[in-house]
């Protein structure tokens, strides 16, 4: 029997990764002299959540094969 991939852990990891990514982007924007933009964060957050979710899912799937 194969262990299942915990969807709750993937969602939490994706959300945390998305928030951390947005914080880092905001810090870089501040140091580069760009202003704060909700529009930029509205684009980056869903993109980062999807990417971190996919990478976490792929990582769990790879670990379960072993």
mmCIF file of N, CA, C and O in Angstrom:
data_model
loop_
_atom_site.group_PDB
_atom_site.id
_atom_site.type_symbol
_atom_site.label_atom_id
_atom_site.label_comp_id
_atom_site.label_asym_id
_atom_site.label_seq_id
_atom_site.Cartn_x
_atom_site.Cartn_y
_atom_site.Cartn_z
ATOM 1 N N UNK A 1 0.846 -1.190 0.000
ATOM 2 C CA UNK A 1 0.000 0.000 0.000
ATOM 3 C C UNK A 1 0.881 1.240 0.000
ATOM 4 O O UNK A 1 1.813 1.361 0.778
ATOM 5 N N UNK A 2 0.540 2.147 -0.867
ATOM 6 C CA UNK A 2 1.313 3.370 -1.027
ATOM 7 C C UNK A 2 0.836 4.450 -0.054
ATOM 8 O O UNK A 2 -0.368 4.642 0.106
ATOM 9 N N UNK A 3 1.761 5.147 0.614
ATOM 10 C CA UNK A 3 1.304 6.249 1.478
ATOM 11 C C UNK A 3 0.749 7.394 0.631
ATOM 12 O O UNK A 3 1.231 7.672 -0.458
ATOM 13 N N UNK A 4 -0.300 8.036 1.148
ATOM 14 C CA UNK A 4 -0.936 9.125 0.418
ATOM 15 C C UNK A 4 -0.187 10.433 0.652
ATOM 16 O O UNK A 4 0.471 10.618 1.662
ATOM 17 N N UNK A 5 -0.338 11.320 -0.295
ATOM 18 C CA UNK A 5 0.251 12.650 -0.182
ATOM 19 C C UNK A 5 -0.729 13.515 0.589
ATOM 20 O O UNK A 5 -1.905 13.608 0.236
ATOM 21 N N UNK A 6 -0.253 14.142 1.662
ATOM 22 C CA UNK A 6 -1.099 14.962 2.521
ATOM 23 C C UNK A 6 -1.351 16.320 1.862
ATOM 24 O O UNK A 6 -0.448 17.148 1.757
ATOM 25 N N UNK A 7 -2.577 16.530 1.412
ATOM 26 C CA UNK A 7 -2.921 17.761 0.694
ATOM 27 C C UNK A 7 -2.853 18.981 1.599
ATOM 28 O O UNK A 7 -2.513 20.070 1.150
ATOM 29 N N UNK A 8 -3.165 18.804 2.874
ATOM 30 C CA UNK A 8 -3.135 19.925 3.812
ATOM 31 C C UNK A 8 -1.707 20.466 3.950
ATOM 32 O O UNK A 8 -1.503 21.678 3.982
ATOM 33 N N UNK A 9 -0.741 19.587 4.013
ATOM 34 C CA UNK A 9 0.657 20.015 4.122
ATOM 35 C C UNK A 9 1.113 20.744 2.866
ATOM 36 O O UNK A 9 1.873 21.706 2.941
ATOM 37 N N UNK A 10 0.647 20.304 1.715
ATOM 38 C CA UNK A 10 1.004 20.955 0.456
ATOM 39 C C UNK A 10 0.413 22.364 0.413
ATOM 40 O O UNK A 10 1.101 23.327 0.043
ATOM 41 N N UNK A 11 -0.848 22.503 0.815
ATOM 42 C CA UNK A 11 -1.497 23.817 0.805
ATOM 43 C C UNK A 11 -0.821 24.762 1.779
ATOM 44 O O UNK A 11 -0.550 25.929 1.453
ATOM 45 N N UNK A 12 -0.509 24.287 2.978
ATOM 46 C CA UNK A 12 0.157 25.131 3.971
ATOM 47 C C UNK A 12 1.550 25.540 3.475
ATOM 48 O O UNK A 12 1.932 26.712 3.586
ATOM 49 N N UNK A 13 2.286 24.609 2.920
ATOM 50 C CA UNK A 13 3.623 24.928 2.409
ATOM 51 C C UNK A 13 3.543 25.929 1.262
ATOM 52 O O UNK A 13 4.373 26.843 1.163
ATOM 53 N N UNK A 14 2.540 25.791 0.401
ATOM 54 C CA UNK A 14 2.375 26.718 -0.718
ATOM 55 C C UNK A 14 2.039 28.120 -0.229
ATOM 56 O O UNK A 14 2.600 29.108 -0.717
ATOM 57 N N UNK A 15 1.146 28.227 0.742
ATOM 58 C CA UNK A 15 0.771 29.537 1.275
ATOM 59 C C UNK A 15 1.933 30.203 2.001
ATOM 60 O O UNK A 15 2.191 31.401 1.835
ATOM 61 N N UNK A 16 2.646 29.436 2.806
ATOM 62 C CA UNK A 16 3.801 29.990 3.517
ATOM 63 C C UNK A 16 4.872 30.421 2.518
ATOM 64 O O UNK A 16 5.453 31.508 2.641
ATOM 65 N N UNK A 17 5.129 29.600 1.527
ATOM 66 C CA UNK A 17 6.111 29.953 0.497
ATOM 67 C C UNK A 17 5.710 31.202 -0.267
ATOM 68 O O UNK A 17 6.539 32.056 -0.568
ATOM 69 N N UNK A 18 4.415 31.327 -0.585
ATOM 70 C CA UNK A 18 3.926 32.506 -1.286
ATOM 71 C C UNK A 18 4.078 33.772 -0.464
ATOM 72 O O UNK A 18 4.478 34.820 -0.981
ATOM 73 N N UNK A 19 3.776 33.690 0.825
ATOM 74 C CA UNK A 19 3.919 34.860 1.713
ATOM 75 C C UNK A 19 5.381 35.253 1.836
ATOM 76 O O UNK A 19 5.726 36.439 1.730
ATOM 77 N N UNK A 20 6.256 34.285 2.039
ATOM 78 C CA UNK A 20 7.684 34.579 2.169
ATOM 79 C C UNK A 20 8.225 35.179 0.875
ATOM 80 O O UNK A 20 8.998 36.139 0.900
ATOM 81 N N UNK A 21 7.810 34.648 -0.259
ATOM 82 C CA UNK A 21 8.248 35.187 -1.539
ATOM 83 C C UNK A 21 7.817 36.646 -1.686
ATOM 84 O O UNK A 21 8.599 37.493 -2.113
ATOM 85 N N UNK A 22 6.569 36.946 -1.330
ATOM 86 C CA UNK A 22 6.072 38.321 -1.439
ATOM 87 C C UNK A 22 6.808 39.264 -0.494
ATOM 88 O O UNK A 22 7.069 40.422 -0.846
ATOM 89 N N UNK A 23 7.155 38.800 0.686
ATOM 90 C CA UNK A 23 7.926 39.622 1.621
ATOM 91 C C UNK A 23 9.301 39.931 1.040
ATOM 92 O O UNK A 23 9.766 41.074 1.079
ATOM 93 N N UNK A 24 9.940 38.927 0.472
ATOM 94 C CA UNK A 24 11.265 39.130 -0.117
ATOM 95 C C UNK A 24 11.191 40.084 -1.305
ATOM 96 O O UNK A 24 12.035 40.982 -1.444
ATOM 97 N N UNK A 25 10.179 39.931 -2.152
ATOM 98 C CA UNK A 25 10.017 40.828 -3.299
ATOM 99 C C UNK A 25 9.786 42.262 -2.816
ATOM 100 O O UNK A 25 10.341 43.208 -3.381
ATOM 101 N N UNK A 26 8.984 42.436 -1.783
ATOM 102 C CA UNK A 26 8.720 43.770 -1.242
ATOM 103 C C UNK A 26 9.990 44.399 -0.688
ATOM 104 O O UNK A 26 10.239 45.595 -0.894
ATOM 105 N N UNK A 27 10.821 43.617 -0.019
ATOM 106 C CA UNK A 27 12.096 44.130 0.515
ATOM 107 C C UNK A 27 13.019 44.536 -0.626
ATOM 108 O O UNK A 27 13.638 45.610 -0.586
ATOM 109 N N UNK A 28 13.115 43.707 -1.655
ATOM 110 C CA UNK A 28 13.957 44.063 -2.801
ATOM 111 C C UNK A 28 13.444 45.315 -3.503
ATOM 112 O O UNK A 28 14.228 46.166 -3.917
ATOM 113 N N UNK A 29 12.125 45.429 -3.643
ATOM 114 C CA UNK A 29 11.556 46.629 -4.255
ATOM 115 C C UNK A 29 11.899 47.871 -3.444
ATOM 116 O O UNK A 29 12.181 48.932 -3.999
ATOM 117 N N UNK A 30 11.870 47.758 -2.128
ATOM 118 C CA UNK A 30 12.216 48.896 -1.263
ATOM 119 C C UNK A 30 13.667 49.308 -1.470
ATOM 120 O O UNK A 30 13.978 50.492 -1.606
ATOM 121 N N UNK A 31 14.567 48.329 -1.495
ATOM 122 C CA UNK A 31 15.993 48.646 -1.667
ATOM 123 C C UNK A 31 16.320 49.148 -3.072
ATOM 124 O O UNK A 31 17.277 49.887 -3.251
ATOM 125 N N UNK A 32 15.528 48.758 -4.055
ATOM 126 C CA UNK A 32 15.742 49.225 -5.422
ATOM 127 C C UNK A 32 15.054 50.566 -5.696
ATOM 128 O O UNK A 32 15.176 51.104 -6.784
ATOM 129 N N UNK A 33 14.323 51.066 -4.716
ATOM 130 C CA UNK A 33 13.701 52.371 -4.843
ATOM 131 C C UNK A 33 12.339 52.376 -5.502
ATOM 132 O O UNK A 33 11.798 53.427 -5.809
ATOM 133 N N UNK A 34 11.768 51.208 -5.737
ATOM 134 C CA UNK A 34 10.414 51.141 -6.292
ATOM 135 C C UNK A 34 9.418 51.271 -5.145
ATOM 136 O O UNK A 34 9.663 50.840 -4.038
ATOM 137 N N UNK A 35 8.278 51.838 -5.459
ATOM 138 C CA UNK A 35 7.244 51.977 -4.439
ATOM 139 C C UNK A 35 6.514 50.673 -4.194
ATOM 140 O O UNK A 35 6.606 49.724 -4.967
ATOM 141 N N UNK A 36 5.769 50.656 -3.094
ATOM 142 C CA UNK A 36 4.945 49.496 -2.771
ATOM 143 C C UNK A 36 3.750 49.450 -3.707
ATOM 144 O O UNK A 36 3.103 50.467 -3.951
ATOM 145 N N UNK A 37 3.447 48.297 -4.247
ATOM 146 C CA UNK A 37 2.347 48.175 -5.195
ATOM 147 C C UNK A 37 1.507 46.940 -4.869
ATOM 148 O O UNK A 37 2.011 45.815 -4.889
ATOM 149 N N UNK A 38 0.226 47.170 -4.582
ATOM 150 C CA UNK A 38 -0.680 46.055 -4.347
ATOM 151 C C UNK A 38 -0.899 45.248 -5.618
ATOM 152 O O UNK A 38 -1.110 44.039 -5.564
ATOM 153 N N UNK A 39 -0.852 45.933 -6.760
ATOM 154 C CA UNK A 39 -1.054 45.246 -8.039
ATOM 155 C C UNK A 39 0.063 44.239 -8.275
ATOM 156 O O UNK A 39 -0.178 43.102 -8.701
ATOM 157 N N UNK A 40 1.291 44.633 -7.981
ATOM 158 C CA UNK A 40 2.425 43.730 -8.145
ATOM 159 C C UNK A 40 2.285 42.524 -7.206
ATOM 160 O O UNK A 40 2.501 41.379 -7.613
ATOM 161 N N UNK A 41 1.893 42.779 -5.952
ATOM 162 C CA UNK A 41 1.711 41.672 -5.014
ATOM 163 C C UNK A 41 0.527 40.792 -5.404
ATOM 164 O O UNK A 41 0.563 39.584 -5.177
ATOM 165 N N UNK A 42 -0.505 41.390 -5.979
ATOM 166 C CA UNK A 42 -1.664 40.603 -6.420
ATOM 167 C C UNK A 42 -1.283 39.652 -7.548
ATOM 168 O O UNK A 42 -1.920 38.615 -7.735
ATOM 169 N N UNK A 43 -0.266 39.991 -8.303
ATOM 170 C CA UNK A 43 0.232 39.085 -9.338
ATOM 171 C C UNK A 43 1.194 38.057 -8.744
ATOM 172 O O UNK A 43 1.105 36.865 -9.034
ATOM 173 N N UNK A 44 2.136 38.518 -7.909
ATOM 174 C CA UNK A 44 3.175 37.632 -7.382
ATOM 175 C C UNK A 44 2.628 36.568 -6.434
ATOM 176 O O UNK A 44 3.098 35.430 -6.452
ATOM 177 N N UNK A 45 1.673 36.924 -5.590
ATOM 178 C CA UNK A 45 1.214 35.967 -4.586
ATOM 179 C C UNK A 45 0.593 34.709 -5.194
ATOM 180 O O UNK A 45 1.028 33.595 -4.866
ATOM 181 N N UNK A 46 -0.410 34.822 -6.088
ATOM 182 C CA UNK A 46 -0.963 33.571 -6.660
ATOM 183 C C UNK A 46 0.069 32.793 -7.470
ATOM 184 O O UNK A 46 0.095 31.555 -7.432
ATOM 185 N N UNK A 47 0.932 33.505 -8.185
ATOM 186 C CA UNK A 47 1.977 32.835 -8.950
ATOM 187 C C UNK A 47 2.896 32.042 -8.026
ATOM 188 O O UNK A 47 3.195 30.870 -8.283
ATOM 189 N N UNK A 48 3.328 32.670 -6.928
ATOM 190 C CA UNK A 48 4.225 32.002 -5.986
ATOM 191 C C UNK A 48 3.538 30.829 -5.301
ATOM 192 O O UNK A 48 4.152 29.778 -5.105
ATOM 193 N N UNK A 49 2.265 30.980 -4.944
ATOM 194 C CA UNK A 49 1.539 29.890 -4.283
ATOM 195 C C UNK A 49 1.428 28.685 -5.214
ATOM 196 O O UNK A 49 1.656 27.544 -4.794
ATOM 197 N N UNK A 50 1.104 28.927 -6.463
ATOM 198 C CA UNK A 50 0.991 27.815 -7.420
ATOM 199 C C UNK A 50 2.346 27.133 -7.607
ATOM 200 O O UNK A 50 2.438 25.900 -7.605
ATOM 201 N N UNK A 51 3.394 27.922 -7.762
ATOM 202 C CA UNK A 51 4.718 27.337 -7.983
ATOM 203 C C UNK A 51 5.207 26.554 -6.757
ATOM 204 O O UNK A 51 5.701 25.432 -6.888
ATOM 205 N N UNK A 52 5.077 27.136 -5.555
ATOM 206 C CA UNK A 52 5.501 26.424 -4.348
ATOM 207 C C UNK A 52 4.636 25.192 -4.099
ATOM 208 O O UNK A 52 5.128 24.172 -3.626
ATOM 209 N N UNK A 53 3.358 25.286 -4.402
ATOM 210 C CA UNK A 53 2.483 24.123 -4.258
ATOM 211 C C UNK A 53 2.901 22.995 -5.186
ATOM 212 O O UNK A 53 2.960 21.835 -4.784
ATOM 213 N N UNK A 54 3.189 23.339 -6.432
ATOM 214 C CA UNK A 54 3.622 22.325 -7.390
ATOM 215 C C UNK A 54 4.946 21.690 -6.966
ATOM 216 O O UNK A 54 5.099 20.468 -7.001
ATOM 217 N N UNK A 55 5.897 22.528 -6.555
ATOM 218 C CA UNK A 55 7.200 21.994 -6.155
ATOM 219 C C UNK A 55 7.096 21.122 -4.909
ATOM 220 O O UNK A 55 7.763 20.083 -4.806
ATOM 221 N N UNK A 56 6.244 21.499 -3.971
ATOM 222 C CA UNK A 56 6.044 20.695 -2.765
ATOM 223 C C UNK A 56 5.379 19.372 -3.110
ATOM 224 O O UNK A 56 5.780 18.316 -2.618
ATOM 225 N N UNK A 57 4.365 19.420 -3.965
ATOM 226 C CA UNK A 57 3.683 18.194 -4.398
ATOM 227 C C UNK A 57 4.660 17.246 -5.073
ATOM 228 O O UNK A 57 4.686 16.048 -4.787
ATOM 229 N N UNK A 58 5.460 17.793 -5.981
ATOM 230 C CA UNK A 58 6.432 16.968 -6.698
ATOM 231 C C UNK A 58 7.449 16.350 -5.742
ATOM 232 O O UNK A 58 7.834 15.185 -5.882
ATOM 233 N N UNK A 59 7.870 17.128 -4.738
ATOM 234 C CA UNK A 59 8.838 16.634 -3.764
ATOM 235 C C UNK A 59 8.232 15.506 -2.926
ATOM 236 O O UNK A 59 8.878 14.481 -2.700
ATOM 237 N N UNK A 60 6.982 15.669 -2.453
ATOM 238 C CA UNK A 60 6.336 14.608 -1.681
ATOM 239 C C UNK A 60 6.132 13.362 -2.537
ATOM 240 O O UNK A 60 6.295 12.240 -2.055
ATOM 241 N N UNK A 61 5.759 13.555 -3.783
ATOM 242 C CA UNK A 61 5.545 12.422 -4.672
ATOM 243 C C UNK A 61 6.849 11.647 -4.894
ATOM 244 O O UNK A 61 6.865 10.432 -4.920
ATOM 245 N N UNK A 62 7.933 12.390 -5.048
ATOM 246 C CA UNK A 62 9.241 11.762 -5.237
ATOM 247 C C UNK A 62 9.665 10.990 -3.998
ATOM 248 O O UNK A 62 10.212 9.892 -4.094
ATOM 249 N N UNK A 63 9.392 11.539 -2.809
ATOM 250 C CA UNK A 63 9.760 10.863 -1.565
ATOM 251 C C UNK A 63 8.933 9.599 -1.357
ATOM 252 O O UNK A 63 9.423 8.636 -0.771
ATOM 253 N N UNK A 64 7.687 9.600 -1.795
ATOM 254 C CA UNK A 64 6.820 8.430 -1.601
ATOM 255 C C UNK A 64 7.208 7.278 -2.523
ATOM 256 O O UNK A 64 6.860 6.137 -2.245
ATOM 257 N N UNK A 65 7.908 7.555 -3.616
ATOM 258 C CA UNK A 65 8.330 6.486 -4.527
ATOM 259 C C UNK A 65 9.405 5.606 -3.908
ATOM 260 O O UNK A 65 9.534 4.457 -4.252
ATOM 261 N N UNK A 66 10.197 6.172 -3.016
ATOM 262 C CA UNK A 66 11.314 5.426 -2.428
ATOM 263 C C UNK A 66 10.860 4.363 -1.486
ATOM 264 O O UNK A 66 9.919 4.221 -0.918
#
